[in-house]
Structures are given as structure tokens and as C-alpha cells.
Tab-separated table of C-alpha atoms in Angstrom:
chain	number	residue	atom	x	y	z
A	1	UNK	CA	-7.348	11.970	3.774
A	2	UNK	CA	-10.961	12.098	4.969
A	3	UNK	CA	-12.358	11.120	1.559
A	4	UNK	CA	-9.756	8.395	1.022
A	5	UNK	CA	-10.410	6.905	4.450
A	6	UNK	CA	-14.186	6.942	4.036
A	7	UNK	CA	-13.891	5.405	0.558
A	8	UNK	CA	-12.041	2.450	2.105
A	9	UNK	CA	-14.407	2.114	5.053
A	10	UNK	CA	-17.551	2.212	2.865
A	11	UNK	CA	-16.233	-0.212	0.249
A	12	UNK	CA	-17.578	-3.736	-0.229
A	13	UNK	CA	-14.030	-5.028	-0.621
A	14	UNK	CA	-10.576	-3.676	0.255
A	15	UNK	CA	-7.542	-5.036	-1.617
A	16	UNK	CA	-4.075	-4.304	-0.239
A	17	UNK	CA	-0.666	-5.185	-1.720
A	18	UNK	CA	0.570	-6.089	1.774
A	19	UNK	CA	-0.652	-7.320	5.151
A	20	UNK	CA	1.399	-4.495	6.636
A	21	UNK	CA	-0.864	-1.808	5.128
A	22	UNK	CA	-4.059	-3.423	6.436
A	23	UNK	CA	-2.492	-3.607	9.895
A	24	UNK	CA	-1.383	0.034	9.592
A	25	UNK	CA	-4.973	1.106	8.894
A	26	UNK	CA	-6.359	-1.081	11.682
A	27	UNK	CA	-3.973	0.473	14.201
A	28	UNK	CA	-5.181	3.944	13.184
A	29	UNK	CA	-8.825	3.156	13.757
A	30	UNK	CA	-9.981	2.446	10.200
A	31	UNK	CA	-13.223	0.446	10.122
A	32	UNK	CA	-12.199	-1.931	7.357
A	33	UNK	CA	-14.800	-3.786	5.260
A	34	UNK	CA	-15.674	-7.337	6.279
A	35	UNK	CA	-14.010	-8.471	3.036
A	36	UNK	CA	-10.297	-7.703	2.758
A	37	UNK	CA	-7.741	-9.329	0.458
A	38	UNK	CA	-3.966	-9.187	0.202
A	39	UNK	CA	-2.925	-9.279	-3.442
A	40	UNK	CA	0.532	-8.194	-4.623
A	41	UNK	CA	0.489	-5.596	-7.369
A	42	UNK	CA	0.693	-6.745	-10.968
A	43	UNK	CA	3.874	-6.232	-12.994
A	44	UNK	CA	4.384	-6.668	-16.726
A	45	UNK	CA	8.104	-7.373	-16.212
A	46	UNK	CA	8.679	-11.039	-17.146
A	47	UNK	CA	10.180	-13.252	-14.449
A	48	UNK	CA	13.898	-13.622	-15.206
A	49	UNK	CA	15.714	-16.943	-15.262
A	50	UNK	CA	19.219	-15.480	-15.632
A	51	UNK	CA	22.023	-17.001	-13.598
A	52	UNK	CA	23.377	-15.240	-10.554
A	53	UNK	CA	26.628	-13.257	-10.925
A	54	UNK	CA	28.866	-11.790	-8.252
A	55	UNK	CA	28.182	-8.020	-8.218
A	56	UNK	CA	30.990	-5.540	-8.802
A	57	UNK	CA	29.057	-2.287	-8.345
A	58	UNK	CA	26.730	-1.012	-5.632
A	59	UNK	CA	23.641	0.898	-6.794
A	60	UNK	CA	21.416	3.055	-4.596
A	61	UNK	CA	18.003	2.612	-6.263
A	62	UNK	CA	15.404	5.227	-5.403
A	63	UNK	CA	14.816	8.948	-5.144
A	64	UNK	CA	17.894	10.690	-3.774
A	65	UNK	CA	16.477	12.031	-0.513
A	66	UNK	CA	16.541	11.366	3.218
A	67	UNK	CA	13.278	9.396	3.293
A	68	UNK	CA	14.719	6.857	0.852
A	69	UNK	CA	17.635	6.097	3.171
A	70	UNK	CA	20.476	7.917	1.464
A	71	UNK	CA	22.141	8.829	4.786
A	72	UNK	CA	22.294	5.216	5.979
A	73	UNK	CA	23.545	4.131	2.548
A	74	UNK	CA	26.436	6.625	2.573
A	75	UNK	CA	27.342	5.611	6.126
A	76	UNK	CA	27.430	1.964	5.069
A	77	UNK	CA	29.757	2.802	2.162
A	78	UNK	CA	32.020	4.649	4.636
A	79	UNK	CA	32.253	1.439	6.652
A	80	UNK	CA	33.058	-0.672	3.577
A	81	UNK	CA	35.852	1.724	2.632
A	82	UNK	CA	37.224	1.580	6.181
A	83	UNK	CA	37.283	-2.223	5.962
A	84	UNK	CA	38.990	-2.173	2.578
A	85	UNK	CA	35.995	-3.877	0.917
A	86	UNK	CA	35.681	-1.377	-1.914
A	87	UNK	CA	33.235	-1.920	-4.817
A	88	UNK	CA	34.295	-1.151	-8.375
A	89	UNK	CA	31.863	1.794	-8.469
A	90	UNK	CA	28.991	3.335	-6.497
A	91	UNK	CA	25.967	4.465	-8.519
A	92	UNK	CA	23.051	6.620	-7.376
A	93	UNK	CA	20.070	5.792	-9.566
A	94	UNK	CA	17.080	8.057	-8.964
A	95	UNK	CA	15.653	11.563	-9.161
A	96	UNK	CA	17.461	14.263	-7.214
A	97	UNK	CA	15.850	15.485	-4.020
A	98	UNK	CA	16.994	16.985	-0.732
A	99	UNK	CA	18.666	15.677	2.395
A	100	UNK	CA	17.271	18.029	5.003
A	101	UNK	CA	17.737	21.421	3.364
A	102	UNK	CA	20.809	20.346	1.370
A	103	UNK	CA	20.464	19.425	-2.290
A	104	UNK	CA	21.205	15.727	-2.824
A	105	UNK	CA	23.962	16.367	-5.386
A	106	UNK	CA	25.824	18.640	-2.942
A	107	UNK	CA	25.264	16.169	-0.114
A	108	UNK	CA	26.683	13.284	-2.166
A	109	UNK	CA	29.688	15.325	-3.304
A	110	UNK	CA	30.476	16.047	0.344
A	111	UNK	CA	29.863	12.516	1.639
A	112	UNK	CA	31.819	10.777	-1.144
A	113	UNK	CA	34.848	13.053	-1.021
A	114	UNK	CA	37.022	10.424	0.659
A	115	UNK	CA	35.797	7.386	-1.245
A	116	UNK	CA	38.486	5.765	-3.435
A	117	UNK	CA	36.046	4.405	-6.047
A	118	UNK	CA	34.239	6.327	-8.840
A	119	UNK	CA	30.779	7.705	-8.043
A	120	UNK	CA	28.101	8.085	-10.711
A	121	UNK	CA	24.712	9.831	-10.431
A	122	UNK	CA	21.995	8.837	-12.913
A	123	UNK	CA	19.059	11.122	-12.145
A	124	UNK	CA	17.250	11.600	-15.469
A	125	UNK	CA	16.104	8.076	-16.295
A	126	UNK	CA	12.541	6.830	-16.321
A	127	UNK	CA	11.473	3.547	-14.756
A	128	UNK	CA	12.146	1.285	-17.795
A	129	UNK	CA	15.552	2.883	-18.462
A	130	UNK	CA	16.576	2.614	-14.802
A	131	UNK	CA	15.685	-1.072	-14.743
A	132	UNK	CA	17.654	-1.609	-17.974
A	133	UNK	CA	20.726	-0.094	-16.276
A	134	UNK	CA	20.410	-2.547	-13.386
A	135	UNK	CA	19.968	-5.519	-15.700
A	136	UNK	CA	22.940	-4.529	-17.867
A	137	UNK	CA	25.435	-4.175	-15.015
A	138	UNK	CA	26.983	-6.603	-12.554
A	139	UNK	CA	25.612	-4.821	-9.529
A	140	UNK	CA	23.642	-5.151	-6.322
A	141	UNK	CA	20.689	-2.786	-5.927
A	142	UNK	CA	20.076	-1.277	-2.493
A	143	UNK	CA	16.708	0.042	-1.263
A	144	UNK	CA	17.326	1.494	2.221
A	145	UNK	CA	14.042	3.462	2.533
A	146	UNK	CA	13.021	4.588	6.010
A	147	UNK	CA	9.291	4.252	5.166
A	148	UNK	CA	7.692	1.932	2.591
A	149	UNK	CA	4.614	-0.164	1.894
A	150	UNK	CA	5.210	-2.591	-0.979
A	151	UNK	CA	7.734	-0.822	-3.237
A	152	UNK	CA	7.921	-1.511	-6.953
A	153	UNK	CA	11.707	-1.017	-6.824
A	154	UNK	CA	12.172	-4.246	-4.838
A	155	UNK	CA	9.466	-6.062	-6.799
A	156	UNK	CA	10.963	-5.103	-10.188
A	157	UNK	CA	14.463	-6.204	-9.205
A	158	UNK	CA	13.254	-9.587	-7.941
A	159	UNK	CA	11.275	-10.131	-11.146
A	160	UNK	CA	14.224	-9.070	-13.340
A	161	UNK	CA	16.768	-11.224	-11.515
A	162	UNK	CA	18.728	-8.214	-10.234
A	163	UNK	CA	20.414	-8.846	-6.850
A	164	UNK	CA	18.596	-6.559	-4.401
A	165	UNK	CA	18.844	-5.992	-0.666
A	166	UNK	CA	16.418	-3.800	1.258
A	167	UNK	CA	15.733	-2.261	4.628
A	168	UNK	CA	13.230	-4.291	6.637
A	169	UNK	CA	10.415	-1.732	6.866
A	170	UNK	CA	6.724	-1.784	5.958
A	171	UNK	CA	5.674	-4.657	3.741
A	172	UNK	CA	9.058	-5.202	2.058
A	173	UNK	CA	9.672	-8.532	3.798
A	174	UNK	CA	6.401	-9.845	2.337
A	175	UNK	CA	7.907	-9.641	-1.172
A	176	UNK	CA	10.837	-11.936	-0.343
A	177	UNK	CA	10.516	-15.682	0.155
A	178	UNK	CA	10.894	-16.394	3.919
A	179	UNK	CA	14.294	-18.079	3.516
A	180	UNK	CA	15.726	-14.834	2.119
A	181	UNK	CA	14.681	-12.538	4.962
A	182	UNK	CA	17.905	-13.106	6.886
A	183	UNK	CA	20.176	-12.831	3.843
A	184	UNK	CA	18.579	-9.888	1.999
A	185	UNK	CA	17.017	-7.630	4.658
A	186	UNK	CA	18.913	-5.248	6.939
A	187	UNK	CA	17.940	-3.005	9.849
A	188	UNK	CA	18.508	0.740	10.379
A	189	UNK	CA	22.115	0.256	11.547
A	190	UNK	CA	24.637	1.166	8.793
A	191	UNK	CA	26.789	-1.777	9.900
A	192	UNK	CA	23.921	-4.128	9.056
A	193	UNK	CA	23.778	-2.745	5.509
A	194	UNK	CA	27.579	-2.821	5.193
A	195	UNK	CA	27.585	-6.511	6.151
A	196	UNK	CA	24.989	-7.311	3.485
A	197	UNK	CA	26.955	-5.368	0.859
A	198	UNK	CA	30.126	-7.245	1.800
A	199	UNK	CA	28.265	-10.534	1.363
A	200	UNK	CA	27.052	-9.451	-2.078
A	201	UNK	CA	30.457	-8.239	-3.297
A	202	UNK	CA	32.157	-11.449	-2.139
A	203	UNK	CA	29.633	-13.719	-3.858
A	204	UNK	CA	28.010	-14.912	-0.614
A	205	UNK	CA	24.583	-13.431	-1.383
A	206	UNK	CA	22.212	-16.136	-2.723
A	207	UNK	CA	19.773	-15.378	-5.501
A	208	UNK	CA	16.495	-14.217	-3.942
A	209	UNK	CA	13.047	-15.157	-5.163
A	210	UNK	CA	9.574	-13.746	-4.687
A	211	UNK	CA	7.341	-15.025	-1.907
A	212	UNK	CA	4.558	-15.725	-4.419
A	213	UNK	CA	4.034	-16.995	-7.938
A	214	UNK	CA	3.529	-14.152	-10.469
A	215	UNK	CA	1.413	-16.507	-12.602
A	216	UNK	CA	-0.872	-17.388	-9.683
A	217	UNK	CA	-1.101	-13.729	-8.680
A	218	UNK	CA	-2.163	-12.836	-12.230
A	219	UNK	CA	-4.810	-15.586	-12.177
A	220	UNK	CA	-6.199	-14.335	-8.877
A	221	UNK	CA	-6.518	-10.792	-10.231
A	222	UNK	CA	-8.018	-11.768	-13.584
A	223	UNK	CA	-10.183	-14.763	-12.623
A	224	UNK	CA	-10.924	-14.887	-8.900
A	225	UNK	CA	-11.466	-11.156	-8.394
A	226	UNK	CA	-14.088	-10.715	-11.181
A	227	UNK	CA	-15.961	-13.735	-9.798
A	228	UNK	CA	-15.966	-12.149	-6.330
A	229	UNK	CA	-17.217	-8.849	-7.778
A	230	UNK	CA	-20.143	-10.642	-9.422
A	231	UNK	CA	-20.950	-12.318	-6.099
A	232	UNK	CA	-20.992	-8.939	-4.351
A	233	UNK	CA	-23.222	-7.480	-7.078
A	234	UNK	CA	-25.688	-10.350	-6.640
A	235	UNK	CA	-25.796	-9.761	-2.891
A	236	UNK	CA	-26.513	-6.076	-3.457
A	237	UNK	CA	-29.290	-6.831	-5.925
A	238	UNK	CA	-31.001	-9.134	-3.440
A	239	UNK	CA	-30.625	-6.597	-0.651
A	240	UNK	CA	-32.040	-3.762	-2.757
A	241	UNK	CA	-34.986	-5.909	-3.848
A	242	UNK	CA	-35.942	-6.416	-0.203
A	243	UNK	CA	-35.823	-2.706	0.658
A	244	UNK	CA	-38.003	0.176	-0.457
A	245	UNK	CA	-35.864	2.718	-2.234
A	246	UNK	CA	-36.563	6.430	-2.751
A	247	UNK	CA	-37.103	7.639	-6.293
A	248	UNK	CA	-34.112	10.008	-6.102
A	249	UNK	CA	-31.039	9.977	-3.857
A	250	UNK	CA	-28.736	13.000	-3.602
A	251	UNK	CA	-25.335	11.932	-2.207
A	252	UNK	CA	-22.747	14.528	-1.242
A	253	UNK	CA	-19.261	13.702	-0.025
A	254	UNK	CA	-18.081	16.554	2.187
A	255	UNK	CA	-15.694	17.351	4.996
A	256	UNK	CA	-17.383	16.776	8.390
């Protein structure tokens, strides 16, 4: 943590995928560089133009553990079942973890015991295969993480045209266009998630779009950023030319 923090503080330029992360560091006393940029991460997934379909399945997308919101998700499904708004199937798409000290598979078997719909766990797929599953099914992906920065799971779904709703934590809201914050983001109350799932399953969930242009983001990374790096290099060269430098510098990074 010490080395990572000092690397950021001593950098000429800090690039963050979200405004949230820069604010998080500021609140914890980081001395950020005078130059900071917010640039969403780059994705090779092409932007989909497929038409919206009413989902039939609900898919938990993420590692199957407490931190990724599996408890809230199961509670929301309980509420849907109680209302009689039952999806065709519930799918858990992610690597198995633990909920407290209980293995996720045991936890899910216990929580889903009274659900009337089939439950499927897909825990051995890599990222491309998992995304293919989402694209091939009429489903809504759910990312109910309790802690996040700018998750690729949300980003990938939006790029691939997969209906996706997410918990409003960290920098997730920054990925969605502002008009979709109310329709696609939920809070930590299971009823909030259940309401969003009901909207999706009834066809009331509009198709969400990214808050930025992937093409413009790519241009900024590949054209604007190299130009800025050259500018910084020039500034350093001028500064070094005006200072007397020792023949040899020995630089050690160490704790305290």
C-alpha cells in the first residue's frame, strides 16, 4: 500500500477510470499530482446495436461471495417469489466463493430451497465465455456488489447490449448515461432490487447506454494521451537542463 500510494503521489500524471476513485484517494489524504485525468478503461468488445428484448431469466453476474452482493440478490428473489413475479430461471454466473464462513454453493442451496423456478450455477467459465452466455440468453444481468470502483462486468454488458442493472456504489453510476440512473441503479434495500427486476421482466426496463462514446475514449487514449506524455517529457528536459545533476543517483524505495 505504501509503495502504491507513493507511486501515485510522485507521478507526473494520474489517470483514473472514475471520478469516484480520485475522490476516494483525496478523502484519505493522498497528495495527488497536479495533473489528473478521468478516462474510462478500454474494452475490445464491440458496441452492440442489437434490439432490446424482454428478459425471461435473471442472472447474478460476479463472484459468488458476500462482497459481490449475493445476500441482497437472494433476498430480492425471495420478494419476487412472494409477489408471484417469478422469472423463468435464476442463474448464478461467477466463481464460487464464501458467504461468511459458508461455501457459496451450500448457501445458495439453502436460500433457493423454496424458489419455484430452476436455479443454475455456472462457476467454471472465463470472462469471454461468461459474456457469451449473457448474450445468448434473454436475461437481465444483476451486479449488486457492496463495493466497486468501475467494474468491467457492468461495462461489458453495456457494450454488448445485455440488459444490466447494478447497485449504486463507487463509480458504477459514471458508466451509465444520466437518464438511466433512475431506471438501472438500485440501493442496498432488497426491495429496490426487486422493483428493478420486476421492471425488467415485464418489459418496462429501457435499453441503457454508456455515458461516453467508446470511439472518443479510444481516441483520447491513443492520440491525446501520447501527446500529453511528450509535453511532460519536454517539461522535464527543460527542468533538468536548468539544474545541476549529480553523476550518479542511487534511489531506494523502502518502507518508512
